[in-house]
Short mmCIF file of C-alpha atoms in Angstrom, two decimals:
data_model
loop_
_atom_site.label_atom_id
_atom_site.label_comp_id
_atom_site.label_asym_id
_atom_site.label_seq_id
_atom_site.Cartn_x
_atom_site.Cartn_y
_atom_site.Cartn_z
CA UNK A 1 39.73 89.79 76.39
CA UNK A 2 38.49 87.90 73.33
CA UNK A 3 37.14 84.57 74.65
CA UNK A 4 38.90 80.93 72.71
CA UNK A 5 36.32 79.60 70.66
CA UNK A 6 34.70 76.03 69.98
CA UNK A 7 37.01 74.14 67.84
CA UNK A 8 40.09 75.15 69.52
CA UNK A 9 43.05 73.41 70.84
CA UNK A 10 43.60 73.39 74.60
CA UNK A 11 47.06 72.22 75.18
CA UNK A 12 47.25 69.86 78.58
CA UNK A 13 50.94 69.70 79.75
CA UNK A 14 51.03 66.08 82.20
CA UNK A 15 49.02 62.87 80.19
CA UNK A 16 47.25 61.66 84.10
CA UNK A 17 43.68 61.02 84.97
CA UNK A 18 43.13 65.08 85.69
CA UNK A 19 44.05 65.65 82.19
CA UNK A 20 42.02 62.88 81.02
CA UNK A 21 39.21 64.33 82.45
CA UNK A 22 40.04 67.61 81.43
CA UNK A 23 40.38 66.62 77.99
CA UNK A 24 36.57 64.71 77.97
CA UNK A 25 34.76 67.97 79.52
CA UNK A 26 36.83 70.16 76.88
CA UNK A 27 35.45 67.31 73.82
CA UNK A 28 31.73 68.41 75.11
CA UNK A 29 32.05 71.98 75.13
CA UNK A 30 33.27 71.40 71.25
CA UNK A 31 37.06 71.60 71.59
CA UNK A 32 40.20 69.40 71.41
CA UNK A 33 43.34 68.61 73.47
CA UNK A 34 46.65 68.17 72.61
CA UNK A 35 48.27 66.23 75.75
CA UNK A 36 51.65 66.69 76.07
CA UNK A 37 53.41 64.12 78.55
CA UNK A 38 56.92 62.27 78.50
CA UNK A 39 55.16 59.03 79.36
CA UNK A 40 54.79 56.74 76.25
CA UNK A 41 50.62 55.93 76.86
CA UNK A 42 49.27 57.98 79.36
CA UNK A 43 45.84 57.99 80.40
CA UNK A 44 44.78 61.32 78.65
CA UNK A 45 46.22 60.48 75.13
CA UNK A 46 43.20 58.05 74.93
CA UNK A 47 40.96 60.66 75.05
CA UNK A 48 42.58 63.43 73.08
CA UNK A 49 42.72 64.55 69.64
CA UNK A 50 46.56 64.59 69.49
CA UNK A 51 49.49 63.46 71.73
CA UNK A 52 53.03 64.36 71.88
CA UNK A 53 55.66 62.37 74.09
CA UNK A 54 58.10 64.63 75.07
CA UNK A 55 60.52 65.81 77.87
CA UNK A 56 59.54 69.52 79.24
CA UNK A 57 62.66 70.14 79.21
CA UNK A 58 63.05 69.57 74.80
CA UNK A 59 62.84 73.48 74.29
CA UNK A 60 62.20 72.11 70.53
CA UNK A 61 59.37 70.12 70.93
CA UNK A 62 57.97 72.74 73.67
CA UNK A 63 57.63 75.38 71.21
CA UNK A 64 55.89 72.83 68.21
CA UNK A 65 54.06 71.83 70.68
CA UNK A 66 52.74 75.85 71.45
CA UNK A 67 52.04 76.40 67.85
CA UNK A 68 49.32 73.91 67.83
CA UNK A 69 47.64 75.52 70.63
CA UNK A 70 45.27 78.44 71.71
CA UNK A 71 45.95 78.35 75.25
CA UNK A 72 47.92 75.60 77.53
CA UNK A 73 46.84 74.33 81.11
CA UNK A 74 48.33 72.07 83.21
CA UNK A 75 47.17 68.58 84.66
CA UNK A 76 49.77 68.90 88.15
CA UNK A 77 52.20 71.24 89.63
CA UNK A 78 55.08 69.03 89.82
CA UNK A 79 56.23 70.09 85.97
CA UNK A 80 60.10 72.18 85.79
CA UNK A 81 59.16 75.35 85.87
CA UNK A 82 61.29 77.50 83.27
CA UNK A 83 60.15 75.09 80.47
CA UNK A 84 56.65 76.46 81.63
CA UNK A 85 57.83 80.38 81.58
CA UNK A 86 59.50 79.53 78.29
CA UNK A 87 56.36 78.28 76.93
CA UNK A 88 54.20 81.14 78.39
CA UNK A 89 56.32 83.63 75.95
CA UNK A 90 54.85 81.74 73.12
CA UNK A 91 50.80 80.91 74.26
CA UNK A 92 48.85 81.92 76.64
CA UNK A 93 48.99 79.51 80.02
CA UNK A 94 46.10 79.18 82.33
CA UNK A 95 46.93 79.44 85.51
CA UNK A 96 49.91 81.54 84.67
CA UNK A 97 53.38 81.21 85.88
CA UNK A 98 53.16 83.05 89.54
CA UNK A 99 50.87 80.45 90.81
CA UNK A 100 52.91 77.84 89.43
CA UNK A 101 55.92 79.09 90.84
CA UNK A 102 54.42 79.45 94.29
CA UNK A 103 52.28 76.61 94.71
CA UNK A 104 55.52 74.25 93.92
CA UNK A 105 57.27 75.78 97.00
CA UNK A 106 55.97 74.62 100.49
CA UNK A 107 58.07 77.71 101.69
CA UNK A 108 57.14 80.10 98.97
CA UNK A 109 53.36 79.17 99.57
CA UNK A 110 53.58 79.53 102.97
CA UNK A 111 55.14 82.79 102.90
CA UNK A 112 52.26 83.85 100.48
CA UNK A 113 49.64 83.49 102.93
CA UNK A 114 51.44 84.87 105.91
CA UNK A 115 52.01 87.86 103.40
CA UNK A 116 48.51 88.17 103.79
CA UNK A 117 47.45 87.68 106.82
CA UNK A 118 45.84 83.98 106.10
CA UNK A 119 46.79 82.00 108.81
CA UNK A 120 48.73 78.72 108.72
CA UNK A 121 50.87 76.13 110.72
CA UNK A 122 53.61 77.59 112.21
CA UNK A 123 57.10 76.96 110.28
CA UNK A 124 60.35 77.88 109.56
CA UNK A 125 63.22 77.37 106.40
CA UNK A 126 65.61 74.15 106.93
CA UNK A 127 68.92 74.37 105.24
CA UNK A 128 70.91 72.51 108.13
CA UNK A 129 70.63 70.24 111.09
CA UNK A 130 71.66 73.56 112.62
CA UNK A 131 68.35 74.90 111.18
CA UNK A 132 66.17 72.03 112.16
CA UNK A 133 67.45 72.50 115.88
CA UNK A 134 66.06 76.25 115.75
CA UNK A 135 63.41 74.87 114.55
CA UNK A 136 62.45 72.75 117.08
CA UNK A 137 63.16 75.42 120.04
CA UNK A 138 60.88 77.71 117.62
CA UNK A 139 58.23 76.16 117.14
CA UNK A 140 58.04 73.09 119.82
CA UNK A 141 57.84 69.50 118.70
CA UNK A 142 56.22 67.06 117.36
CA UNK A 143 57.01 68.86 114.17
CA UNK A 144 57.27 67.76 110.55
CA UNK A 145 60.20 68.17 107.99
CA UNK A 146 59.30 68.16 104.46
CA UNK A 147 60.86 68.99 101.43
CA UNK A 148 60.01 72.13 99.87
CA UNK A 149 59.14 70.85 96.47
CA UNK A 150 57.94 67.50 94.70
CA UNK A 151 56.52 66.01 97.99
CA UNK A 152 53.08 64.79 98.12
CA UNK A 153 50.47 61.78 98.88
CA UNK A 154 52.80 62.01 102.40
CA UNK A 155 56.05 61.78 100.69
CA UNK A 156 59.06 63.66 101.09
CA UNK A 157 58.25 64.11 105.39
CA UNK A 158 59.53 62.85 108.35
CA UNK A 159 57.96 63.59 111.48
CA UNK A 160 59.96 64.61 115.07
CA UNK A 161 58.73 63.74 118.40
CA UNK A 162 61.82 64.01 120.56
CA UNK A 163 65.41 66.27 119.78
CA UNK A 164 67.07 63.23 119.21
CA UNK A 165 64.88 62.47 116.21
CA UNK A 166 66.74 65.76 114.64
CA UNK A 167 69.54 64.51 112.52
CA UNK A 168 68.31 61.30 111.45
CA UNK A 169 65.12 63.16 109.95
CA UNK A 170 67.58 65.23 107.98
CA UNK A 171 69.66 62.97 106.70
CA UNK A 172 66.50 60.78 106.00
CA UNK A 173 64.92 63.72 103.35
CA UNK A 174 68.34 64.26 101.52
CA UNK A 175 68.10 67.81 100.69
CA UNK A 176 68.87 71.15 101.89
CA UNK A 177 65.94 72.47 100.84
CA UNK A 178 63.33 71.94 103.46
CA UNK A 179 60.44 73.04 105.76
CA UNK A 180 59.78 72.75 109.33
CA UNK A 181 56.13 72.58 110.22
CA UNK A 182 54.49 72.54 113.79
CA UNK A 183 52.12 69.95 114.03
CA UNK A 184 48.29 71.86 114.07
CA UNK A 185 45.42 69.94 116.37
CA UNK A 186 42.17 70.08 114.30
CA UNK A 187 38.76 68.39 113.52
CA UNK A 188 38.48 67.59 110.43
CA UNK A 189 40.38 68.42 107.25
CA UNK A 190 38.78 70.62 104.50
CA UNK A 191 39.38 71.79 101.20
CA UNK A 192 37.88 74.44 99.27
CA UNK A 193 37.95 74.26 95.26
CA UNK A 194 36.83 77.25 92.86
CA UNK A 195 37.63 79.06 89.72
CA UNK A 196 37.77 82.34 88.73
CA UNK A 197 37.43 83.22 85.26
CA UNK A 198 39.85 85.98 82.76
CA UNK A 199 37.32 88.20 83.95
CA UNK A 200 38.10 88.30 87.77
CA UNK A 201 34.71 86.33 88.57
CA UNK A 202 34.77 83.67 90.88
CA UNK A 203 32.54 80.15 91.49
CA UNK A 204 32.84 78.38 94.46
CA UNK A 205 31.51 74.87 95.40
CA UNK A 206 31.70 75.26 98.92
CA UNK A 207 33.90 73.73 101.24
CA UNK A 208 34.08 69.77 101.22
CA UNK A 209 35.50 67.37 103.93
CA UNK A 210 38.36 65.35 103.17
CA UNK A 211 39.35 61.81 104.98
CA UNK A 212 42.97 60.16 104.17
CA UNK A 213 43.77 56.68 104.53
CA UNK A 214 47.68 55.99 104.48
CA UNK A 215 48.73 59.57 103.52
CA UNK A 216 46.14 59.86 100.16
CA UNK A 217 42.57 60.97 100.07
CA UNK A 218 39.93 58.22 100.58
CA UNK A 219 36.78 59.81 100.77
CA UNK A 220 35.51 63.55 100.22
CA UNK A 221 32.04 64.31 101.60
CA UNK A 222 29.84 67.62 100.50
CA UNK A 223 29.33 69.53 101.76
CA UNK A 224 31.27 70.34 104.75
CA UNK A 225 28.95 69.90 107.72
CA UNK A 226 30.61 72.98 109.47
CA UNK A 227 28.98 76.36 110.75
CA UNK A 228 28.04 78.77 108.27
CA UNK A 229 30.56 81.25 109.89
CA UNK A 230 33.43 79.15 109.02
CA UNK A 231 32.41 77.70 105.95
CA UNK A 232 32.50 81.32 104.92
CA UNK A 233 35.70 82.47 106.42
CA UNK A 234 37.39 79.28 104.45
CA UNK A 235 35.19 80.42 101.33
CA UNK A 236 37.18 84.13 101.65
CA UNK A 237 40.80 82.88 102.34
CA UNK A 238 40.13 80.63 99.08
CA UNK A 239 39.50 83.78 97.32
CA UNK A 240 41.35 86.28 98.61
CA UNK A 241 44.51 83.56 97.55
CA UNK A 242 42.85 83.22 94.03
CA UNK A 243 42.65 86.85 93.40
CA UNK A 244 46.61 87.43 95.08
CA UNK A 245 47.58 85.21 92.35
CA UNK A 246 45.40 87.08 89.22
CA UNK A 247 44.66 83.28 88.87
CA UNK A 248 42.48 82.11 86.10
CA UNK A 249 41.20 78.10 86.45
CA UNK A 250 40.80 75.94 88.70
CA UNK A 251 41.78 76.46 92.49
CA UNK A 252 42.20 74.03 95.13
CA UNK A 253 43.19 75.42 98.65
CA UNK A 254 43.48 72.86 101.67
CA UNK A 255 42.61 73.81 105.10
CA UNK A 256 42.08 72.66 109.14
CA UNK A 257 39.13 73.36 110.72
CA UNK A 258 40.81 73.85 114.49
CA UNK A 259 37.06 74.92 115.77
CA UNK A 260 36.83 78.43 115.81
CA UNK A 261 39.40 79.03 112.84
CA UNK A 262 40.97 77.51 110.14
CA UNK A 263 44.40 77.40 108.89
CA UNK A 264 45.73 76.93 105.25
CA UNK A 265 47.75 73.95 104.88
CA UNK A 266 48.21 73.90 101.21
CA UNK A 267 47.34 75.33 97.42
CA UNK A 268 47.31 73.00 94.34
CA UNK A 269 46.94 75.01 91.11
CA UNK A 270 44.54 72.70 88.88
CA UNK A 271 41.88 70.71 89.32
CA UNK A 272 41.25 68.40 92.43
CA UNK A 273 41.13 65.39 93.63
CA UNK A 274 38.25 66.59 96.29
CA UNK A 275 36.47 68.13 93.30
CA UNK A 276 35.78 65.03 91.42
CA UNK A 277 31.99 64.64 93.13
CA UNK A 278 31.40 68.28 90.88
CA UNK A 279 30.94 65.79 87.99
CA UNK A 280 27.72 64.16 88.70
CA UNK A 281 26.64 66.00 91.78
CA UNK A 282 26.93 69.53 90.57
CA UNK A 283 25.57 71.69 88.01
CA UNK A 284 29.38 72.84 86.56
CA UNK A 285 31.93 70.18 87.01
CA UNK A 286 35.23 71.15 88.06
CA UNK A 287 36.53 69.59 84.82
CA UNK A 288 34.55 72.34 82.50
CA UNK A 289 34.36 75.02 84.93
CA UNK A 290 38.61 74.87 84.14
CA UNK A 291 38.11 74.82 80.70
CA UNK A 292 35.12 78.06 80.72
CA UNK A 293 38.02 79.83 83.16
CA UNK A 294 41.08 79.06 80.70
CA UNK A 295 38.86 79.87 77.48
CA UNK A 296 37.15 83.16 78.53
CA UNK A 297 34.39 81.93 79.15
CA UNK A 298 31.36 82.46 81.56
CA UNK A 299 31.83 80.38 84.68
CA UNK A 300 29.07 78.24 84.96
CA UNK A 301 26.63 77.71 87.92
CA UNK A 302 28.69 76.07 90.87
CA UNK A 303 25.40 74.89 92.47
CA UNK A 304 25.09 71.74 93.90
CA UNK A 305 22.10 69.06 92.76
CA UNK A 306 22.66 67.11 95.46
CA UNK A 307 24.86 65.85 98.52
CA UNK A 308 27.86 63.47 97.57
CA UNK A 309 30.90 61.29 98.94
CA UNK A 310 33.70 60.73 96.52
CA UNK A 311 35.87 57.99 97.20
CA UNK A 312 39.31 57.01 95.54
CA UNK A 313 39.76 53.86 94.13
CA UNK A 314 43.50 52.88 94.89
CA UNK A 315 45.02 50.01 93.49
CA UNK A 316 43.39 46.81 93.68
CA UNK A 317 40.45 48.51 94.98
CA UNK A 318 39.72 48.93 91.33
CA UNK A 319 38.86 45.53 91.04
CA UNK A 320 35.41 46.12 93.07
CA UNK A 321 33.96 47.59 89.86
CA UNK A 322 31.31 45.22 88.85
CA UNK A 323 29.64 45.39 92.54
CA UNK A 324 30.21 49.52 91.92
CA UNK A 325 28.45 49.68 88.91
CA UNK A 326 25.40 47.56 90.39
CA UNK A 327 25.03 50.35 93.32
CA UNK A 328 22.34 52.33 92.43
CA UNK A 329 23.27 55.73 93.65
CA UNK A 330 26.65 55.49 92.56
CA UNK A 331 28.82 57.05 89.54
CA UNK A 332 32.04 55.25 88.64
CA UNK A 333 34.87 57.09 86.99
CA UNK A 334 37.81 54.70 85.98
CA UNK A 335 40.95 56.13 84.43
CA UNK A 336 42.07 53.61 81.55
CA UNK A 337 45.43 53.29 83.52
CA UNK A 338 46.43 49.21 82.40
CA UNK A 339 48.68 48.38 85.89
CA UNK A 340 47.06 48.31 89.09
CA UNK A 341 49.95 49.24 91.90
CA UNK A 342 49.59 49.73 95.53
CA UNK A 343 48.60 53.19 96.33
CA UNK A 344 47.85 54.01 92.47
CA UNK A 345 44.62 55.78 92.09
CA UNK A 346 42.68 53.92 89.06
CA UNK A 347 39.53 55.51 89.45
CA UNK A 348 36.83 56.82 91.90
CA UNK A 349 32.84 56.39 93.02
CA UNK A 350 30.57 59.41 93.55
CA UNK A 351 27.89 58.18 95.62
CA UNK A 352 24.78 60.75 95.64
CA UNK A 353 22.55 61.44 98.56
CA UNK A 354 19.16 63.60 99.09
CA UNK A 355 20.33 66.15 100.89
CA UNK A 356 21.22 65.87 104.61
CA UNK A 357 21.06 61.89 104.18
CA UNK A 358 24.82 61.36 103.50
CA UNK A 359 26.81 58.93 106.00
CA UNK A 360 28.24 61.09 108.51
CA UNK A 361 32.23 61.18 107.60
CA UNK A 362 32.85 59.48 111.37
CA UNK A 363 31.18 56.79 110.33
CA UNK A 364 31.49 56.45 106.72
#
């Protein structure tokens, strides 16, 4: 397969700070992104050589929008999915359509691991309040409902303690389209991001710990100070997922560490919040490693140059820049987004350690 060459145009369906970021690590290897977004000045368009407000679903200004470009990516997996196919009969999109399709689907997703042996939380379908009540006897409470699709940051859940919590947490979620989810007891949460190229090749950056604050991620620390045994298992469910899909990018698969296992909680098919320390703490960022993948290109080296903890800055947090900036070993990444909001991530901090002299994430 004949790799894209400098000078291209990646197309970048969503205009948010992933595709921003995308876009700047594409301008360095040479090429330039058309962001397509229905916003009216997202983020990314500041960065990019072109922009085109649209609707996904304006079939019209899908397919202009293909002709500009040699292959297409996406920035999130919240984007309507047969505007996506449509556009995938016209340009190449990296990841394809099967790991969009999937990965948009708590159900579909979860299915897809059990498929393969990969273990997760217990869970069942919810169409009913009839459902939700086998549910419950299934799998044993506490449990938590979620919607199948568009949840995320802890949206689109309710959490059951007690039976009686059953038909209020239905009616609460508004759809017939949901998930039941035993509640898992584990350490620490982890995440593993890689990317495997058009070639079947895969670069991992090892697997990170991840601490949440209000349902979004604060803080990611790497590496993951876990045993090598299940650092590794997590490294091959990460994989063996990546290569069930045929997927070509950037993978992000999230995962408890319950002590002597891990379970898969879920996929995201892009690049990742708990990758963002790969831009100044490893040797490929996340960022370019997506665009190498989606091009044809040779993976670069995933190795890491030294320990990190990313943290988010959300909302007014942003506001601590100029104390940021006068840290020594920190890197701060702000997003050019002009409203500060509660729970809005405007930017984040890498801080970079020797290794082994990181806070411990208990602490930290």
């Amino acid at each position: 397969m004949a790799a894209i060459p400098p000078g291209s145009t990646i197309g970048i369906l969503g205009g948010g700070q992933l595709g921003r970021m995308l876009a700047l690590a594409a301008a360095r290897l040479g090429y330039h992104c058309h962001i397509y977004a229905p916003e009216a000045d997202p983020p990314a368009a500041e960065v990019a050589a072109q922009f085109t407000r649209g609707d996904y679903t304006d079939a019209a200004a899908m397919a202009a929008f293909a002709q500009s470009c040699a292959v297409v990516t996406y920035e999130f997996e919240n984007i309507p999915f047969d505007p996506v196919a449509a556009l995938a009969k016209l340009v190449p999109v990296r990841p394809g359509t099967e790991a969009l399709r999937i990965s948009q689907d708590r159900l579909f997703e979860k299915d897809f691991c059990s498929a393969r042996g990969i273990g997760t939380a217990p869970y069942r379908a919810v169409a009913n309040v009839a459902d939700l009540c086998a549910a419950a006897t299934a799998i044993g409470l506490p449990l938590v409902l979620k919607t199948r699709r568009m949840g995320y940051d802890g949206k689109g859940q309710a959490k059951i303690g007690h039976v009686d919590d059953v038909p209020a947490a239905f009616a609460a979620l508004k759809s017939d389209a949901l998930i039941a989810e035993g509640f898992v007891r584990f350490h620490r949460e982890l995440s593993v991001v890689l990317a495997r190229g058009t070639d079947g090749s895969i670069v991992s950056w090892g697997p990170v710990e991840n601490i949440h604050r209000n349902h979004i991620l604060w803080r990611t620390h790497a590496p993951a100070r876990i045993e090598p045994a299940l650092a590794a298992e997590a490294e091959r469910i990460a994989r063996e997922l990546a290569e069930g899909l045929d997927y070509v990018g950037v993978l992000a698969v999230e995962l408890f560490d319950c002590g002597d296992h891990v379970l898969v909680n879920e996929m995201a098919p892009r690049v990742h919040n708990s990758g963002h320390w790969t831009m100044d703490a490893a040797l490929t960022s996340q960022f370019e490693q997506h665009i190498r993948a989606i091009c044809g290109l040779p993976l670069g080296d995933g190795g890491r140059l030294c320990d990190a903890v990313m943290e988010n800055l959300v909302g007014d947090e942003i506001d601590a820049w100029p104390a940021l900036l006068a840290e020594p070993n920190a890197r701060l990444h702000l997003y050019g987004k002009s409203e500060a909001r509660p729970g809005r991530k405007m930017g984040h901090v890498n801080r970079l350690y020797p290794p082994g002299r990181a806070p411990d994430p208990e602490v930290s």
